[in-house]
PDB file of C-alpha atoms in Angstrom:
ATOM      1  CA  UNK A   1      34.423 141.735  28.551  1.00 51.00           C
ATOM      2  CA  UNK A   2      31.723 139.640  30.313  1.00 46.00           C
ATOM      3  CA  UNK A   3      29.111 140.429  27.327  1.00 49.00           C
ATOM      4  CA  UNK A   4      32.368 138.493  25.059  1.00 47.00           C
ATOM      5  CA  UNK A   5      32.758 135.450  26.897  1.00 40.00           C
ATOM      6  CA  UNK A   6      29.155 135.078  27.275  1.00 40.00           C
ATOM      7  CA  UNK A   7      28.437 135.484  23.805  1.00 45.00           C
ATOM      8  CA  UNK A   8      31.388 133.291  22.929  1.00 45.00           C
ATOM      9  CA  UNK A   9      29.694 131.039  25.479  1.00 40.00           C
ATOM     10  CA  UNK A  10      26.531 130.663  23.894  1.00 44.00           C
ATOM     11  CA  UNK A  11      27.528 130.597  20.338  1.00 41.00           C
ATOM     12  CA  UNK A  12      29.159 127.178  21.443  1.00 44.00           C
ATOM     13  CA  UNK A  13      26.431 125.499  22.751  1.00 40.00           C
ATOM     14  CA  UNK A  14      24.252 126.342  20.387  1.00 40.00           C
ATOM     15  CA  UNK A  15      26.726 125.011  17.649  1.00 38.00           C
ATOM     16  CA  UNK A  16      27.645 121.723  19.971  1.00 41.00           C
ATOM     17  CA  UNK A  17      24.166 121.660  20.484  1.00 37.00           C
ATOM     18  CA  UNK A  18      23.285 121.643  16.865  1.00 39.00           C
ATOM     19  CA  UNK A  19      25.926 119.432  15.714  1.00 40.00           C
ATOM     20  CA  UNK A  20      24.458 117.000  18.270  1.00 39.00           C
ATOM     21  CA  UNK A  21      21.108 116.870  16.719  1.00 38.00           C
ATOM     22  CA  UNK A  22      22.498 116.514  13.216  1.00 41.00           C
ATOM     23  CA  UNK A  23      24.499 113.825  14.671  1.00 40.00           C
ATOM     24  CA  UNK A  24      21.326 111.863  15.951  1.00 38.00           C
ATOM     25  CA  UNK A  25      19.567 112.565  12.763  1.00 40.00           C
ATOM     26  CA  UNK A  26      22.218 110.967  10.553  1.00 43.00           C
ATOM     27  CA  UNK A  27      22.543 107.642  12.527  1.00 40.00           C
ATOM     28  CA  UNK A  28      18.816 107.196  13.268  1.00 38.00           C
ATOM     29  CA  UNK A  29      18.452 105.049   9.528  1.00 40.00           C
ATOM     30  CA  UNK A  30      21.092 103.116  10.955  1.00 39.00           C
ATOM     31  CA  UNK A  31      18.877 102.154  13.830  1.00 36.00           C
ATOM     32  CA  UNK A  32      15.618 102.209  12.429  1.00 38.00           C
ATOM     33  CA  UNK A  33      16.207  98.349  11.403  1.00 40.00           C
ATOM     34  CA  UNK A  34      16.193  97.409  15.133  1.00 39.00           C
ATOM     35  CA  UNK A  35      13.713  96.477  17.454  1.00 42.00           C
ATOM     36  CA  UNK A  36      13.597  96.638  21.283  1.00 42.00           C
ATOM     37  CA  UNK A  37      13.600  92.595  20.849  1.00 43.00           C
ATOM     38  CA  UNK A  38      16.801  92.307  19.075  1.00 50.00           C
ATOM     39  CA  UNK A  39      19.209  93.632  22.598  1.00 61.00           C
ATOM     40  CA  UNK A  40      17.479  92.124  25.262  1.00 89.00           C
ATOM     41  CA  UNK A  41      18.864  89.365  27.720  1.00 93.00           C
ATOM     42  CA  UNK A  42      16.776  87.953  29.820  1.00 95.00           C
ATOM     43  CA  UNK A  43      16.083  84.428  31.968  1.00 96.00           C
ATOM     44  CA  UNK A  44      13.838  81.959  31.725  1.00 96.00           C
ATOM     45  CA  UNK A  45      11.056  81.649  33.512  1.00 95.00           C
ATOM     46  CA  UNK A  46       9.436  78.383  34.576  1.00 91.00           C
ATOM     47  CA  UNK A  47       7.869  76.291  34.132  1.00 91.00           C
ATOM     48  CA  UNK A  48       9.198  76.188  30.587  1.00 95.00           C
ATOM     49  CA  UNK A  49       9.427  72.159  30.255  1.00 92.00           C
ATOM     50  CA  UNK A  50       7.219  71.778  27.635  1.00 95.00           C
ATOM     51  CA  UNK A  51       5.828  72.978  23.998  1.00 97.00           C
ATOM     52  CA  UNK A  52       2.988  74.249  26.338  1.00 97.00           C
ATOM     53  CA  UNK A  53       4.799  75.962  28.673  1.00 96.00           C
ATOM     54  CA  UNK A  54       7.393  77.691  26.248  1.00 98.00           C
ATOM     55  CA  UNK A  55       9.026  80.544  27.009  1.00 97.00           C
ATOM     56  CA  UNK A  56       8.069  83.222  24.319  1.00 97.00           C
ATOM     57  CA  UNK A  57      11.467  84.087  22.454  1.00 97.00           C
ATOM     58  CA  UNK A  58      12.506  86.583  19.779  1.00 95.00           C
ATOM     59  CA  UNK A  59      15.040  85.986  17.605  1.00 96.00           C
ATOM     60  CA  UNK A  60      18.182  88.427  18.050  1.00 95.00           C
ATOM     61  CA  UNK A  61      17.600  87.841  22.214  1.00 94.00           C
ATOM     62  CA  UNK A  62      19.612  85.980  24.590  1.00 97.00           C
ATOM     63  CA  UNK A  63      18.285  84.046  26.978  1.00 97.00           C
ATOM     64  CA  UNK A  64      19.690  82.963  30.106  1.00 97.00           C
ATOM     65  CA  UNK A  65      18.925  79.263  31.735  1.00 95.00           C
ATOM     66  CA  UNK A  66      19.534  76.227  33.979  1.00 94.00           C
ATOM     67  CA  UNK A  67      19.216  73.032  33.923  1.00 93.00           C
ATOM     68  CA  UNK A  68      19.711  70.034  36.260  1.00 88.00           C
ATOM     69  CA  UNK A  69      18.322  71.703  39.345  1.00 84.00           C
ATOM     70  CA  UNK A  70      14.297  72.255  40.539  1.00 78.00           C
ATOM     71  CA  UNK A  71      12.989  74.421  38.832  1.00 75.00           C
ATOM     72  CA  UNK A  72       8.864  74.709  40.102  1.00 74.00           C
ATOM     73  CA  UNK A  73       9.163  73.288  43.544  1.00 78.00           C
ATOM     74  CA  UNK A  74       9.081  69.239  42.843  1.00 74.00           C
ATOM     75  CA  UNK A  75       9.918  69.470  39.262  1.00 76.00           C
ATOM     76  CA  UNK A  76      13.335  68.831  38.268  1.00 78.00           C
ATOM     77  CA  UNK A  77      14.226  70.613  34.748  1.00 87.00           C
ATOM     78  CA  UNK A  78      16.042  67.986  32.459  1.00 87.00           C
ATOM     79  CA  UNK A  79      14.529  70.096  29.487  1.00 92.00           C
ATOM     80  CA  UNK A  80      13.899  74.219  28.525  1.00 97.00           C
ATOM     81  CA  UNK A  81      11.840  75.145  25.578  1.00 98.00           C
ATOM     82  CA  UNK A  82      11.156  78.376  23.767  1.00 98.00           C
ATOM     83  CA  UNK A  83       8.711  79.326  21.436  1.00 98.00           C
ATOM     84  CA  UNK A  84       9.169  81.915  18.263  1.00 98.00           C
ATOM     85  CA  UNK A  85       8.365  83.024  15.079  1.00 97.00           C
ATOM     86  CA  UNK A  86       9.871  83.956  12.429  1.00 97.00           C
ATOM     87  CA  UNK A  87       8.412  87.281  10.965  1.00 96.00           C
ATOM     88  CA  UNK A  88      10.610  86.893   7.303  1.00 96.00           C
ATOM     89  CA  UNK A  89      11.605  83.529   5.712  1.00 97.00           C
ATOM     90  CA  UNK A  90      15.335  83.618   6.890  1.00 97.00           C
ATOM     91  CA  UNK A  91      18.538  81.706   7.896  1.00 98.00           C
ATOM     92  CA  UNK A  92      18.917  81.805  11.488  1.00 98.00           C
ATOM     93  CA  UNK A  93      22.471  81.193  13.639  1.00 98.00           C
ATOM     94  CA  UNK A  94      21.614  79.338  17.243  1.00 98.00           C
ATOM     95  CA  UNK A  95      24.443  80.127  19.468  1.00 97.00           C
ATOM     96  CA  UNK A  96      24.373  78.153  23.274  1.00 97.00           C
ATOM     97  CA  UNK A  97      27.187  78.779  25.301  1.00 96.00           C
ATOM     98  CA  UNK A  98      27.427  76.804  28.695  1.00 93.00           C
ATOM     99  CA  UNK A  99      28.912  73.489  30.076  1.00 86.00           C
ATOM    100  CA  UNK A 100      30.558  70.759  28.721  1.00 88.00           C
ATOM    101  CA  UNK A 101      32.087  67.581  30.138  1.00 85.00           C
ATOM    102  CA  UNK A 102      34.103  64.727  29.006  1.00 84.00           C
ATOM    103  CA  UNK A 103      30.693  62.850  28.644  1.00 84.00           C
ATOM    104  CA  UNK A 104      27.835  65.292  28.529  1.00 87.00           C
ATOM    105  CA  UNK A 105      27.129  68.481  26.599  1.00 91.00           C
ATOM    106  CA  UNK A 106      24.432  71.027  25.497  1.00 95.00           C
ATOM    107  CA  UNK A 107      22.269  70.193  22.969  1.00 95.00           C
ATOM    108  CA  UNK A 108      19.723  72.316  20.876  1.00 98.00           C
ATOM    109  CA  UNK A 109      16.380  71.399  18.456  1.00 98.00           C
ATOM    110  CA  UNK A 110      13.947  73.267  16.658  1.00 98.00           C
ATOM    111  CA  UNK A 111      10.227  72.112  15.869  1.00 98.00           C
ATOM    112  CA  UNK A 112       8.126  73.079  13.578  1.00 98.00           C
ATOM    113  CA  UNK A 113       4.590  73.864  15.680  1.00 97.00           C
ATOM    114  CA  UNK A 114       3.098  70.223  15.118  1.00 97.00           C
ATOM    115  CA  UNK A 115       6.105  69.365  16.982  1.00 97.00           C
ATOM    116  CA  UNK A 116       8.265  67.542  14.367  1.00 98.00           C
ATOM    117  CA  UNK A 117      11.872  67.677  14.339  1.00 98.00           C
ATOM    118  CA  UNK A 118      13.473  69.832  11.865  1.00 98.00           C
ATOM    119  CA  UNK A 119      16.874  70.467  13.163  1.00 98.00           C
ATOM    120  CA  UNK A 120      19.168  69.330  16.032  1.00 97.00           C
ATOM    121  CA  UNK A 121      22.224  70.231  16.786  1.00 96.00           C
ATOM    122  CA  UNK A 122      25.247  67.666  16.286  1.00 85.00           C
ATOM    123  CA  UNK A 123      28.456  66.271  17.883  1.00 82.00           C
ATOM    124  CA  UNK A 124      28.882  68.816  20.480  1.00 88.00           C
ATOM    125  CA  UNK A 125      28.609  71.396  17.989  1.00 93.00           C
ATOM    126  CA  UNK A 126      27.364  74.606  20.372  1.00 96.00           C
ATOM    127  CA  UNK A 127      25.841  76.338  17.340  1.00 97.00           C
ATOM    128  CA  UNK A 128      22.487  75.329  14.736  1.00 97.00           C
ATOM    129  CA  UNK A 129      21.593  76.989  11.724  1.00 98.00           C
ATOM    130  CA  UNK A 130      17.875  77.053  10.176  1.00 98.00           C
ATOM    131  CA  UNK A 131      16.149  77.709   7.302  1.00 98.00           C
ATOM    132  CA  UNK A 132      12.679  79.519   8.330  1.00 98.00           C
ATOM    133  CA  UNK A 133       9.174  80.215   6.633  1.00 98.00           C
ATOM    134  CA  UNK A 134       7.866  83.681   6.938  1.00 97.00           C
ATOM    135  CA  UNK A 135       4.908  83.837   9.614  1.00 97.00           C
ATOM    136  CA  UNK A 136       5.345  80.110  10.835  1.00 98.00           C
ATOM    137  CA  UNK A 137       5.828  79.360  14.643  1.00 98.00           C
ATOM    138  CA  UNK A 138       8.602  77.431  15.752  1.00 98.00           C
ATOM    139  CA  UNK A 139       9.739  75.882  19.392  1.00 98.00           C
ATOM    140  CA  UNK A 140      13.938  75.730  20.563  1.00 98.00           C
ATOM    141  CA  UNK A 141      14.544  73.326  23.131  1.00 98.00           C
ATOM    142  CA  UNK A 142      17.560  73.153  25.114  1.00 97.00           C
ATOM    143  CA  UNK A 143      19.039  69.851  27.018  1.00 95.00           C
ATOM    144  CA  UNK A 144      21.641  67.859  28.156  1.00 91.00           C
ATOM    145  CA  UNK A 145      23.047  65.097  25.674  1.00 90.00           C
ATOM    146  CA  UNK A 146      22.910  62.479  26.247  1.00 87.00           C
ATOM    147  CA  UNK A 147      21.262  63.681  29.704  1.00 83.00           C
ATOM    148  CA  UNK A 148      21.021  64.515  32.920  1.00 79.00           C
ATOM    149  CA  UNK A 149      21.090  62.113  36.105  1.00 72.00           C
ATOM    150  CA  UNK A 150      18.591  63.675  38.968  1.00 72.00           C
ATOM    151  CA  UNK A 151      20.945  65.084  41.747  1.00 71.00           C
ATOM    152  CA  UNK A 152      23.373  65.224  39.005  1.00 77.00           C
ATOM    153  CA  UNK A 153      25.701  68.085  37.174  1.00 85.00           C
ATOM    154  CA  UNK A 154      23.922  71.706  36.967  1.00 89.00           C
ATOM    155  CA  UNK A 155      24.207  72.914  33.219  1.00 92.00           C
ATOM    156  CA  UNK A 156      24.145  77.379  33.147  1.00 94.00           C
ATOM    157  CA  UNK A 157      23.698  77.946  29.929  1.00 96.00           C
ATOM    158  CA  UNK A 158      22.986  81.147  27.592  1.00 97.00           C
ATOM    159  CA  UNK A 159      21.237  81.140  23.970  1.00 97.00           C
ATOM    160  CA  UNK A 160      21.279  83.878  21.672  1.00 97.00           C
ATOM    161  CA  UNK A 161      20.440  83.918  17.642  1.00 97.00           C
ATOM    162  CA  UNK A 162      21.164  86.051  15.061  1.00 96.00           C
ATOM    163  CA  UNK A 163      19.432  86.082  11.408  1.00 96.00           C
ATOM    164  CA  UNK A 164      21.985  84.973   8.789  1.00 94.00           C
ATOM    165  CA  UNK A 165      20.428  86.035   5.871  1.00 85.00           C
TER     166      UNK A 165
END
């Protein structure tokens, strides 16, 4: 009786066990597309007030900041900015989620890597969409519009992106 059960034993884990692997195999192509980049949150780290002192950012993160408040002792951070690039010529989505008053709200902008404007986001609109060229650098930078007061309102705020097409 005990030779039974354990054989009845082992044939089931070595058929759950298989069926497990199989499993795995099957749904790694699924996952093969991903990259450690595209599911991690993180915050910002200062100083990040500047094209210089960008934040490095890839594009399927999120990325967690303030503004409002001191950032480096004796700097107050009216401005975040993050720097990426874009590895295919894609559409990307800009998401921000975060604060909003009667007279103030969050406001986003991409540069190219001179530093010119390309794209900012509009009307309290908490989302920017952008055409980008394979292998160029671009910088995201995040403020208050039409901004902040020192000793004023603290904006938390959260960016993420997701490629369009």
């Amino acid at each position: 009786m005990k030779k039974a059960v354990f054989s009845t034993l082992g044939l089931a884990l070595l058929l759950s066990t298989s069926t497990a692997v199989a499993s795995a195999q099957e749904a790694a192509p699924a996952t093969n597309g991903l990259t450690p980049s595209s599911v991690l949150e993180y915050h910002e780290q200062e100083p990040n007030d500047s094209f210089e002192q960008a934040n490095y950012y890839f594009i399927g993160d999120a990325v967690i900041g303030r503004l409002g408040t001191e950032g480096v002792p004796g700097v107050w951070e009216a401005y975040d900015v993050y720097k990426f690039k874009a590895f295919e010529s894609q559409e990307v989505h800009f998401t921000i989620q975060g604060d909003r008053t009667s007279d103030s709200w969050l406001q986003m902008t991409v540069y190219d890597s001179n530093g010119t404007k390309i794209k900012r986001s509009r009307d309290g609109r908490y989302f920017l969409d952008v055409e980008l060229e394979k292998g160029k650098e671009y910088y995201l930078a995040v403020e208050v519009f039409p901004g902040l007061q020192f000793g004023g309102r603290i904006f938390d705020y959260k960016v993420s992106s997701e490629v369009v097409r």
